[in-house]
CSV table of C-alpha atoms in Angstrom, one decimal:
chain,number,residue,atom,x,y,z
A,1,UNK,CA,31.0,166.4,-45.0
A,2,UNK,CA,29.2,169.7,-45.3
A,3,UNK,CA,30.1,172.6,-43.1
A,4,UNK,CA,29.2,172.3,-39.4
A,5,UNK,CA,26.8,174.4,-37.4
A,6,UNK,CA,28.6,173.3,-34.2
A,7,UNK,CA,31.3,170.9,-33.2
A,8,UNK,CA,29.4,167.9,-31.6
A,9,UNK,CA,30.6,165.4,-34.2
A,10,UNK,CA,34.1,166.8,-34.5
A,11,UNK,CA,34.6,166.6,-30.7
A,12,UNK,CA,33.4,163.0,-30.7
A,13,UNK,CA,35.5,162.1,-33.7
A,14,UNK,CA,38.7,163.3,-32.0
A,15,UNK,CA,37.8,161.1,-29.0
A,16,UNK,CA,37.2,158.1,-31.3
A,17,UNK,CA,34.5,157.1,-28.7
A,18,UNK,CA,32.5,154.4,-30.5
A,19,UNK,CA,33.0,150.8,-29.4
A,20,UNK,CA,31.0,147.8,-30.4
A,21,UNK,CA,30.3,144.2,-29.4
A,22,UNK,CA,33.2,143.1,-31.6
A,23,UNK,CA,35.7,145.1,-29.6
A,24,UNK,CA,38.2,142.9,-27.8
A,25,UNK,CA,38.6,145.5,-25.0
A,26,UNK,CA,37.4,149.0,-24.3
A,27,UNK,CA,40.7,150.3,-25.7
A,28,UNK,CA,40.3,148.5,-29.0
A,29,UNK,CA,38.1,150.4,-31.4
A,30,UNK,CA,38.2,148.5,-34.6
A,31,UNK,CA,39.2,150.9,-37.4
A,32,UNK,CA,36.7,149.3,-39.8
A,33,UNK,CA,33.9,149.8,-37.4
A,34,UNK,CA,34.9,153.3,-36.6
A,35,UNK,CA,35.2,154.2,-40.3
A,36,UNK,CA,31.9,152.6,-41.1
A,37,UNK,CA,30.2,154.4,-38.3
A,38,UNK,CA,31.4,157.9,-39.3
A,39,UNK,CA,30.5,157.1,-42.9
A,40,UNK,CA,27.0,156.5,-41.6
A,41,UNK,CA,27.0,159.9,-39.8
A,42,UNK,CA,28.1,161.5,-43.1
A,43,UNK,CA,25.4,159.7,-45.1
A,44,UNK,CA,22.7,160.9,-42.6
A,45,UNK,CA,24.1,164.4,-42.8
A,46,UNK,CA,24.0,164.5,-46.5
A,47,UNK,CA,20.3,163.4,-46.5
A,48,UNK,CA,19.6,166.3,-44.0
A,49,UNK,CA,21.5,168.8,-46.1
A,50,UNK,CA,19.6,167.8,-49.2
A,51,UNK,CA,16.3,168.5,-47.5
A,52,UNK,CA,17.5,171.2,-45.0
A,53,UNK,CA,14.7,173.7,-45.6
A,54,UNK,CA,11.9,171.2,-45.1
A,55,UNK,CA,13.7,169.6,-42.2
A,56,UNK,CA,13.9,172.9,-40.4
A,57,UNK,CA,10.2,173.3,-40.9
A,58,UNK,CA,9.0,169.8,-40.1
A,59,UNK,CA,11.9,168.1,-38.2
A,60,UNK,CA,13.6,164.8,-38.5
A,61,UNK,CA,12.2,161.6,-36.8
A,62,UNK,CA,14.9,159.2,-35.5
A,63,UNK,CA,13.4,155.7,-35.0
A,64,UNK,CA,16.2,153.4,-36.0
A,65,UNK,CA,16.1,149.9,-34.4
A,66,UNK,CA,19.9,149.4,-34.5
A,67,UNK,CA,21.5,151.6,-31.9
A,68,UNK,CA,24.6,152.4,-33.9
A,69,UNK,CA,22.4,153.8,-36.7
A,70,UNK,CA,20.2,155.6,-34.2
A,71,UNK,CA,23.4,157.2,-32.8
A,72,UNK,CA,24.8,158.1,-36.2
A,73,UNK,CA,21.5,159.8,-37.2
A,74,UNK,CA,21.4,161.6,-33.9
A,75,UNK,CA,24.9,163.0,-34.2
A,76,UNK,CA,24.3,164.2,-37.8
A,77,UNK,CA,21.0,165.9,-36.7
A,78,UNK,CA,22.6,167.5,-33.6
A,79,UNK,CA,25.4,168.7,-35.7
A,80,UNK,CA,23.1,170.7,-37.8
A,81,UNK,CA,20.8,171.9,-35.0
A,82,UNK,CA,17.7,170.7,-36.8
A,83,UNK,CA,14.5,169.9,-34.8
A,84,UNK,CA,14.8,166.3,-33.7
A,85,UNK,CA,11.9,164.0,-32.8
A,86,UNK,CA,12.8,160.8,-31.0
A,87,UNK,CA,10.6,157.8,-31.8
A,88,UNK,CA,10.1,154.3,-30.5
A,89,UNK,CA,10.3,151.9,-33.5
A,90,UNK,CA,8.2,149.4,-31.5
A,91,UNK,CA,5.2,151.6,-31.0
A,92,UNK,CA,1.9,150.1,-32.0
A,93,UNK,CA,-0.8,151.4,-34.3
A,94,UNK,CA,-2.4,153.5,-31.6
A,95,UNK,CA,0.9,155.3,-30.8
A,96,UNK,CA,1.8,155.9,-34.5
A,97,UNK,CA,-1.7,157.3,-35.1
A,98,UNK,CA,-1.2,159.7,-32.2
A,99,UNK,CA,2.3,160.6,-33.6
A,100,UNK,CA,0.9,161.4,-37.0
A,101,UNK,CA,-1.7,163.7,-35.5
A,102,UNK,CA,1.1,165.8,-34.0
A,103,UNK,CA,4.1,165.6,-36.5
A,104,UNK,CA,4.8,165.4,-40.2
A,105,UNK,CA,8.6,164.9,-40.2
A,106,UNK,CA,10.5,165.8,-43.4
A,107,UNK,CA,12.8,162.9,-42.9
A,108,UNK,CA,12.3,159.6,-41.2
A,109,UNK,CA,15.4,157.6,-40.2
A,110,UNK,CA,14.1,154.0,-39.6
A,111,UNK,CA,10.6,152.5,-39.8
A,112,UNK,CA,11.3,150.8,-43.1
A,113,UNK,CA,8.0,149.7,-44.6
A,114,UNK,CA,5.8,151.9,-42.4
A,115,UNK,CA,3.9,154.8,-44.0
A,116,UNK,CA,3.1,157.7,-41.6
A,117,UNK,CA,-0.2,159.4,-42.4
A,118,UNK,CA,-0.1,163.1,-41.3
A,119,UNK,CA,-3.6,164.2,-40.4
A,120,UNK,CA,-3.0,167.5,-38.6
A,121,UNK,CA,0.7,168.3,-38.6
A,122,UNK,CA,2.1,171.4,-36.7
A,123,UNK,CA,5.3,172.7,-38.2
A,124,UNK,CA,8.3,173.9,-36.3
A,125,UNK,CA,9.0,177.6,-35.9
A,126,UNK,CA,12.3,179.4,-36.7
A,127,UNK,CA,12.8,179.6,-32.9
A,128,UNK,CA,12.7,175.8,-32.7
A,129,UNK,CA,16.1,175.4,-34.3
A,130,UNK,CA,18.0,172.8,-32.2
A,131,UNK,CA,14.8,171.6,-30.4
A,132,UNK,CA,14.9,167.9,-29.2
A,133,UNK,CA,11.4,166.4,-28.7
A,134,UNK,CA,11.5,163.3,-26.4
A,135,UNK,CA,8.5,161.0,-25.8
A,136,UNK,CA,7.2,160.9,-22.3
A,137,UNK,CA,4.2,158.7,-21.6
A,138,UNK,CA,0.8,160.1,-22.7
A,139,UNK,CA,-2.4,161.6,-21.7
A,140,UNK,CA,-6.0,160.4,-21.7
A,141,UNK,CA,-7.1,158.4,-24.7
A,142,UNK,CA,-3.7,157.0,-25.4
A,143,UNK,CA,-2.3,160.2,-27.0
A,144,UNK,CA,1.5,160.4,-27.0
A,145,UNK,CA,3.1,163.3,-25.1
A,146,UNK,CA,6.5,164.8,-25.9
A,147,UNK,CA,8.7,167.0,-23.8
A,148,UNK,CA,10.6,169.8,-25.5
A,149,UNK,CA,14.3,170.1,-24.7
A,150,UNK,CA,17.1,172.2,-26.0
A,151,UNK,CA,20.9,171.8,-25.8
A,152,UNK,CA,21.0,174.1,-22.8
A,153,UNK,CA,18.7,171.9,-20.7
A,154,UNK,CA,20.4,168.6,-21.7
A,155,UNK,CA,23.9,170.1,-21.1
A,156,UNK,CA,22.8,171.3,-17.7
A,157,UNK,CA,21.8,167.8,-16.6
A,158,UNK,CA,25.1,166.4,-17.8
A,159,UNK,CA,27.0,169.1,-15.9
A,160,UNK,CA,25.0,168.3,-12.7
A,161,UNK,CA,25.8,164.6,-13.0
A,162,UNK,CA,29.5,165.3,-13.6
A,163,UNK,CA,29.5,167.4,-10.5
A,164,UNK,CA,28.0,164.5,-8.5
A,165,UNK,CA,30.4,161.9,-9.9
A,166,UNK,CA,33.5,164.0,-9.5
A,167,UNK,CA,36.3,164.9,-11.9
A,168,UNK,CA,36.7,163.1,-15.2
A,169,UNK,CA,34.7,162.3,-18.3
A,170,UNK,CA,31.5,160.2,-18.1
A,171,UNK,CA,32.0,156.9,-19.9
A,172,UNK,CA,29.0,154.7,-20.4
A,173,UNK,CA,28.0,151.2,-21.2
A,174,UNK,CA,24.6,151.9,-22.9
A,175,UNK,CA,22.1,149.0,-22.8
A,176,UNK,CA,19.0,151.3,-22.8
A,177,UNK,CA,17.0,152.4,-25.9
A,178,UNK,CA,18.3,155.7,-27.3
A,179,UNK,CA,14.8,156.9,-28.0
A,180,UNK,CA,14.3,156.9,-24.2
A,181,UNK,CA,15.6,159.8,-22.2
A,182,UNK,CA,17.7,157.4,-20.1
A,183,UNK,CA,19.5,156.2,-23.3
A,184,UNK,CA,19.6,159.6,-25.1
A,185,UNK,CA,21.3,161.3,-22.2
A,186,UNK,CA,24.2,158.9,-22.3
A,187,UNK,CA,24.9,160.3,-25.8
A,188,UNK,CA,24.7,163.9,-24.4
A,189,UNK,CA,27.0,163.1,-21.5
A,190,UNK,CA,29.6,161.7,-23.7
A,191,UNK,CA,29.5,164.8,-25.8
A,192,UNK,CA,29.5,167.3,-22.9
A,193,UNK,CA,32.1,165.5,-20.7
A,194,UNK,CA,34.4,164.2,-23.5
A,195,UNK,CA,33.4,160.6,-22.6
A,196,UNK,CA,33.1,157.3,-24.4
A,197,UNK,CA,30.0,155.2,-25.0
A,198,UNK,CA,29.8,151.5,-25.6
A,199,UNK,CA,26.6,150.3,-27.2
A,200,UNK,CA,25.8,146.8,-26.0
A,201,UNK,CA,22.9,144.4,-25.4
A,202,UNK,CA,22.5,143.6,-21.7
A,203,UNK,CA,22.3,139.9,-22.3
A,204,UNK,CA,25.7,140.0,-23.9
A,205,UNK,CA,27.3,142.5,-21.6
A,206,UNK,CA,28.7,140.2,-19.0
A,207,UNK,CA,30.8,138.3,-21.6
A,208,UNK,CA,32.2,141.5,-22.8
A,209,UNK,CA,33.0,142.8,-19.3
A,210,UNK,CA,34.6,139.5,-18.4
A,211,UNK,CA,36.9,139.7,-21.4
A,212,UNK,CA,37.9,143.3,-20.5
A,213,UNK,CA,38.5,142.2,-16.9
A,214,UNK,CA,40.6,139.3,-18.0
A,215,UNK,CA,42.7,141.6,-20.2
A,216,UNK,CA,43.9,143.2,-16.9
A,217,UNK,CA,43.2,146.6,-18.2
A,218,UNK,CA,42.0,148.8,-15.3
A,219,UNK,CA,39.1,150.3,-17.3
A,220,UNK,CA,35.8,149.0,-15.9
A,221,UNK,CA,36.0,151.3,-12.9
A,222,UNK,CA,35.9,154.3,-15.3
A,223,UNK,CA,32.5,153.3,-16.8
A,224,UNK,CA,28.9,153.8,-15.7
A,225,UNK,CA,25.9,151.7,-16.5
A,226,UNK,CA,22.2,152.8,-16.4
A,227,UNK,CA,19.5,150.2,-15.7
A,228,UNK,CA,15.8,150.0,-14.9
A,229,UNK,CA,14.8,147.5,-12.2
A,230,UNK,CA,13.6,144.9,-14.8
A,231,UNK,CA,17.1,144.8,-16.3
A,232,UNK,CA,18.8,144.5,-12.9
A,233,UNK,CA,16.4,141.7,-11.9
A,234,UNK,CA,17.2,139.7,-15.1
A,235,UNK,CA,21.0,140.3,-14.7
A,236,UNK,CA,21.1,139.1,-11.1
A,237,UNK,CA,19.0,136.1,-11.9
A,238,UNK,CA,21.6,134.9,-14.4
A,239,UNK,CA,24.8,136.3,-12.9
A,240,UNK,CA,24.3,136.5,-9.1
A,241,UNK,CA,27.5,136.1,-7.2
A,242,UNK,CA,29.7,135.8,-10.3
A,243,UNK,CA,29.2,139.0,-12.4
A,244,UNK,CA,31.5,141.8,-13.2
A,245,UNK,CA,29.2,144.8,-12.5
A,246,UNK,CA,30.7,145.4,-9.1
A,247,UNK,CA,33.8,146.7,-10.9
A,248,UNK,CA,32.0,149.6,-12.5
A,249,UNK,CA,32.2,153.2,-11.5
A,250,UNK,CA,28.5,153.5,-10.9
A,251,UNK,CA,25.2,151.7,-11.8
A,252,UNK,CA,22.4,154.2,-12.1
A,253,UNK,CA,19.0,152.6,-11.2
A,254,UNK,CA,15.8,154.5,-12.1
A,255,UNK,CA,12.8,154.4,-14.3
A,256,UNK,CA,10.4,152.9,-11.7
A,257,UNK,CA,10.1,151.4,-8.2
A,258,UNK,CA,12.6,148.7,-7.2
A,259,UNK,CA,11.6,146.1,-4.7
A,260,UNK,CA,13.4,145.7,-1.4
A,261,UNK,CA,14.2,142.1,-2.3
A,262,UNK,CA,15.9,143.3,-5.5
A,263,UNK,CA,17.9,145.9,-3.8
A,264,UNK,CA,19.0,143.5,-1.1
A,265,UNK,CA,20.3,141.1,-3.7
A,266,UNK,CA,22.2,143.9,-5.4
A,267,UNK,CA,23.7,144.8,-2.1
A,268,UNK,CA,24.7,141.2,-1.5
A,269,UNK,CA,26.5,141.2,-4.8
A,270,UNK,CA,28.3,144.5,-3.8
A,271,UNK,CA,26.9,146.3,-6.9
A,272,UNK,CA,27.7,150.1,-6.8
A,273,UNK,CA,24.1,151.1,-7.3
A,274,UNK,CA,23.3,154.8,-7.4
A,275,UNK,CA,19.5,155.1,-6.8
A,276,UNK,CA,18.2,158.0,-8.7
A,277,UNK,CA,15.1,160.1,-9.3
A,278,UNK,CA,14.3,162.0,-12.4
A,279,UNK,CA,12.0,162.1,-15.5
A,280,UNK,CA,11.9,163.0,-19.1
A,281,UNK,CA,10.8,166.5,-18.1
A,282,UNK,CA,14.1,167.0,-16.2
A,283,UNK,CA,16.3,165.3,-18.9
A,284,UNK,CA,16.9,162.4,-16.5
A,285,UNK,CA,18.2,162.2,-12.9
A,286,UNK,CA,18.0,165.2,-10.6
A,287,UNK,CA,18.5,163.2,-7.4
A,288,UNK,CA,21.1,160.6,-6.8
A,289,UNK,CA,22.4,158.6,-3.8
A,290,UNK,CA,26.1,157.7,-3.7
A,291,UNK,CA,26.8,154.0,-4.1
A,292,UNK,CA,28.6,154.0,-0.7
A,293,UNK,CA,25.3,155.0,1.0
A,294,UNK,CA,23.4,152.2,-0.9
A,295,UNK,CA,26.0,149.6,0.1
A,296,UNK,CA,25.6,150.8,3.7
A,297,UNK,CA,21.9,150.0,3.6
A,298,UNK,CA,20.2,153.2,2.5
A,299,UNK,CA,17.4,153.0,0.0
A,300,UNK,CA,16.6,156.7,-0.6
A,301,UNK,CA,17.2,158.4,-3.9
A,302,UNK,CA,19.7,160.7,-2.2
A,303,UNK,CA,19.9,164.4,-2.3
A,304,UNK,CA,19.1,166.9,-5.1
A,305,UNK,CA,21.9,167.4,-7.5
A,306,UNK,CA,23.7,170.7,-7.8
A,307,UNK,CA,21.4,173.6,-8.4
A,308,UNK,CA,18.2,171.5,-8.1
A,309,UNK,CA,15.5,172.7,-5.7
A,310,UNK,CA,12.9,170.3,-4.4
A,311,UNK,CA,10.0,171.1,-2.2
A,312,UNK,CA,7.2,169.0,-0.8
A,313,UNK,CA,3.7,170.5,-0.7
A,314,UNK,CA,0.6,168.9,0.8
A,315,UNK,CA,-1.8,167.7,-1.9
A,316,UNK,CA,-4.6,165.1,-1.7
A,317,UNK,CA,-3.3,163.9,1.6
A,318,UNK,CA,0.3,163.4,0.5
A,319,UNK,CA,3.5,165.4,0.1
A,320,UNK,CA,3.6,166.2,-3.6
A,321,UNK,CA,7.1,166.8,-5.1
A,322,UNK,CA,7.6,170.2,-6.8
A,323,UNK,CA,11.0,170.9,-8.3
A,324,UNK,CA,13.2,173.3,-10.2
A,325,UNK,CA,16.3,172.4,-12.2
A,326,UNK,CA,18.4,174.0,-14.9
A,327,UNK,CA,17.6,170.9,-16.8
A,328,UNK,CA,13.8,171.5,-16.8
A,329,UNK,CA,12.1,171.1,-20.2
A,330,UNK,CA,10.5,173.9,-22.2
A,331,UNK,CA,7.0,172.5,-22.1
A,332,UNK,CA,5.1,169.7,-23.8
A,333,UNK,CA,4.7,169.7,-27.6
A,334,UNK,CA,1.5,171.4,-28.6
A,335,UNK,CA,1.4,173.5,-25.4
A,336,UNK,CA,2.7,177.0,-24.9
A,337,UNK,CA,6.3,177.3,-23.9
A,338,UNK,CA,6.5,177.1,-20.1
A,339,UNK,CA,8.3,179.6,-17.9
A,340,UNK,CA,11.4,177.7,-16.9
A,341,UNK,CA,12.0,180.0,-13.9
A,342,UNK,CA,8.9,178.4,-12.3
A,343,UNK,CA,8.8,175.1,-10.4
A,344,UNK,CA,7.4,172.0,-12.0
A,345,UNK,CA,4.7,170.1,-10.2
A,346,UNK,CA,5.2,166.3,-10.6
A,347,UNK,CA,2.8,163.5,-10.0
A,348,UNK,CA,5.0,161.9,-7.4
A,349,UNK,CA,4.9,162.2,-3.7
A,350,UNK,CA,7.5,161.5,-1.1
A,351,UNK,CA,9.2,162.5,2.2
A,352,UNK,CA,12.5,163.7,3.5
A,353,UNK,CA,14.7,161.5,5.6
A,354,UNK,CA,17.7,162.7,7.7
A,355,UNK,CA,20.2,165.0,6.1
A,356,UNK,CA,18.1,165.9,3.2
A,357,UNK,CA,17.6,162.4,1.7
A,358,UNK,CA,14.5,162.1,-0.5
A,359,UNK,CA,12.2,159.0,-0.4
A,360,UNK,CA,9.8,158.5,-3.3
A,361,UNK,CA,6.6,157.0,-1.9
A,362,UNK,CA,4.4,156.7,-5.0
A,363,UNK,CA,2.4,158.6,-7.6
A,364,UNK,CA,-0.6,160.8,-7.2
A,365,UNK,CA,-2.0,159.7,-10.6
A,366,UNK,CA,-2.6,156.1,-11.5
A,367,UNK,CA,0.1,155.7,-14.2
A,368,UNK,CA,1.8,152.3,-14.1
A,369,UNK,CA,5.6,152.2,-14.6
A,370,UNK,CA,6.6,148.8,-15.8
A,371,UNK,CA,10.2,147.9,-16.9
A,372,UNK,CA,11.0,151.7,-17.1
A,373,UNK,CA,8.0,152.4,-19.4
A,374,UNK,CA,5.1,154.7,-18.4
A,375,UNK,CA,1.7,153.1,-19.2
A,376,UNK,CA,-1.8,154.7,-19.0
A,377,UNK,CA,-4.1,152.0,-17.7
A,378,UNK,CA,-7.1,153.8,-19.2
A,379,UNK,CA,-5.7,153.2,-22.7
A,380,UNK,CA,-5.5,149.5,-22.1
A,381,UNK,CA,-8.9,149.4,-20.5
A,382,UNK,CA,-10.5,151.2,-23.5
A,383,UNK,CA,-9.2,148.5,-25.9
A,384,UNK,CA,-10.3,145.7,-23.6
A,385,UNK,CA,-13.8,147.2,-23.5
A,386,UNK,CA,-14.1,147.2,-27.2
A,387,UNK,CA,-14.2,143.4,-27.1
A,388,UNK,CA,-17.5,141.5,-27.2
A,389,UNK,CA,-16.1,139.2,-24.6
A,390,UNK,CA,-15.7,141.9,-21.9
A,391,UNK,CA,-18.4,143.6,-19.8
A,392,UNK,CA,-16.1,145.6,-17.6
A,393,UNK,CA,-12.3,146.0,-17.1
A,394,UNK,CA,-9.8,147.5,-14.8
A,395,UNK,CA,-6.1,147.7,-15.4
A,396,UNK,CA,-3.8,148.2,-12.4
A,397,UNK,CA,-0.1,147.8,-11.5
A,398,UNK,CA,1.1,145.2,-9.0
A,399,UNK,CA,4.5,145.4,-7.3
A,400,UNK,CA,6.9,143.1,-9.1
A,401,UNK,CA,10.5,142.3,-8.4
A,402,UNK,CA,11.2,142.0,-12.1
A,403,UNK,CA,9.1,144.8,-13.6
A,404,UNK,CA,8.8,147.3,-10.7
A,405,UNK,CA,5.1,147.1,-11.5
A,406,UNK,CA,3.4,144.4,-13.5
A,407,UNK,CA,0.4,145.3,-15.6
A,408,UNK,CA,-2.7,143.3,-14.4
A,409,UNK,CA,-6.1,143.4,-16.1
A,410,UNK,CA,-9.2,142.6,-14.2
A,411,UNK,CA,-12.0,141.4,-16.5
A,412,UNK,CA,-15.7,140.9,-15.9
A,413,UNK,CA,-16.5,138.6,-18.9
A,414,UNK,CA,-19.6,139.0,-20.9
A,415,UNK,CA,-22.2,136.3,-21.3
A,416,UNK,CA,-20.7,135.4,-24.7
A,417,UNK,CA,-17.1,135.6,-23.4
A,418,UNK,CA,-16.9,133.2,-20.5
A,419,UNK,CA,-13.5,132.2,-19.1
A,420,UNK,CA,-12.0,130.8,-22.3
A,421,UNK,CA,-11.6,134.1,-24.3
A,422,UNK,CA,-8.1,135.0,-23.0
A,423,UNK,CA,-6.4,134.0,-26.3
A,424,UNK,CA,-8.7,136.2,-28.3
A,425,UNK,CA,-8.2,139.1,-25.9
A,426,UNK,CA,-4.4,138.8,-26.0
A,427,UNK,CA,-4.5,138.7,-29.8
A,428,UNK,CA,-6.6,141.8,-29.9
A,429,UNK,CA,-4.2,143.6,-27.5
A,430,UNK,CA,-1.1,142.4,-29.4
A,431,UNK,CA,-2.5,144.1,-32.6
A,432,UNK,CA,-3.3,147.4,-30.9
A,433,UNK,CA,-0.7,148.0,-28.1
A,434,UNK,CA,3.1,148.0,-27.7
A,435,UNK,CA,4.4,144.9,-25.9
A,436,UNK,CA,5.2,146.7,-22.7
A,437,UNK,CA,1.6,147.8,-22.3
A,438,UNK,CA,0.1,144.3,-22.6
A,439,UNK,CA,-1.0,142.8,-19.3
A,440,UNK,CA,1.3,140.3,-17.6
A,441,UNK,CA,-1.8,138.6,-16.2
A,442,UNK,CA,-5.6,138.6,-17.0
A,443,UNK,CA,-7.7,137.9,-13.9
A,444,UNK,CA,-11.4,137.1,-14.3
A,445,UNK,CA,-13.7,138.5,-11.6
A,446,UNK,CA,-17.5,138.6,-11.0
A,447,UNK,CA,-17.4,142.4,-10.4
A,448,UNK,CA,-14.7,145.1,-10.2
A,449,UNK,CA,-13.4,146.1,-6.8
A,450,UNK,CA,-15.3,149.4,-6.6
A,451,UNK,CA,-17.2,151.3,-4.0
A,452,UNK,CA,-20.7,152.5,-4.9
A,453,UNK,CA,-19.4,155.9,-5.8
A,454,UNK,CA,-17.2,154.3,-8.5
A,455,UNK,CA,-13.9,154.7,-6.6
A,456,UNK,CA,-11.5,151.8,-6.2
A,457,UNK,CA,-12.0,149.7,-3.1
A,458,UNK,CA,-8.3,149.3,-2.0
A,459,UNK,CA,-9.0,146.3,0.3
A,460,UNK,CA,-11.0,144.4,-2.3
A,461,UNK,CA,-8.3,145.1,-4.9
A,462,UNK,CA,-5.5,144.0,-2.6
A,463,UNK,CA,-7.3,140.7,-2.0
A,464,UNK,CA,-7.6,140.0,-5.7
A,465,UNK,CA,-4.0,141.0,-6.4
A,466,UNK,CA,-2.7,138.8,-3.6
A,467,UNK,CA,-4.1,135.8,-5.3
A,468,UNK,CA,-2.6,136.8,-8.7
A,469,UNK,CA,0.7,135.2,-9.7
């Protein structure tokens, strides 16, 4: 393998950290799988080295569907400190169009069969060496937005979490997508702390954990798991009262609101949930509640992690969360680099409980967070309104024990649409939007629940949603 710019890969290779679904236990890393994985890292590295000059100028897009290939591409890219762009291979046409308006990657790992048209690419500067660009929701019109991070900010978050957990490496069972900050940071924590990472599908995880438990190896309590509420809901529905998750070191829960009913079930199953608060802009969690507090009945997101400063400022009648953290991002792609000594104003609002415990009460903006994904309702509405069958549309989030928030579309049908156009509407949405943005329910109404001034009538909206399954 070509000479290294740093030792990320070498450190991980010495730890022999990669385990797969075929492992019989956590301690059994099949030599063939290990050799194959590191051969993939080498292959990706050789592709980068063959195009190094253009990669430094235009970056590398990592959008592999299979997590082991995504991970291999990530390690090869980190090892060479080239600009990295994380991409969701399941984005729809709207998102890829937005991507192409912002980037023209020199190398694309993944996306076989998809051609990216680059309409107005902005090249990376020499100072962008080692930049990691992570998608984080969007802005008006469906445009993708990307947070810029560097090794320093990612390493800082890992160090804060390690301080919260206590001595020892951070080992992870990773069931989250690696293009998401919650999955990506599990790679970084393994590197920083000298930990191990097991890549596994959540629907197959229980069988694997049970086999490890049956082997009488005392290893489960060394590993952490990160979930969004949707995943936890599905797991408990299938394994309530008989699962192995209670044996883990910690289960980090974030990515959106969790219902009281879901948290109660998790407590009944004695799951070591660590309720968290964080975002892509902070490289993940910056507040965390010890599992012991959760099991005792607390539902706050805990206290700020080491070195994090959070203040609440009155805004629009609520207490807006402003924060500073050594893990803060360097600004959004396309914007000037932000002053990282300054606090970051979030769109969240909350309150303090006794002994400095933070409670997240909602969002100032109207974004919907469903299954851990951030959705702009205006984007979905604009596509619905393009249809000849729709006169007016409103897209909102409704509290859901499975999704955190479920995407609900209120439709005023046109004269030509009637009430039998749902199939056509769903086909139209399927062609234009990612799966997670598509409404869970379409509700037909005579008029949208609005006041005369165009603002939402909360009472009328609540009545409609209460009748929605």
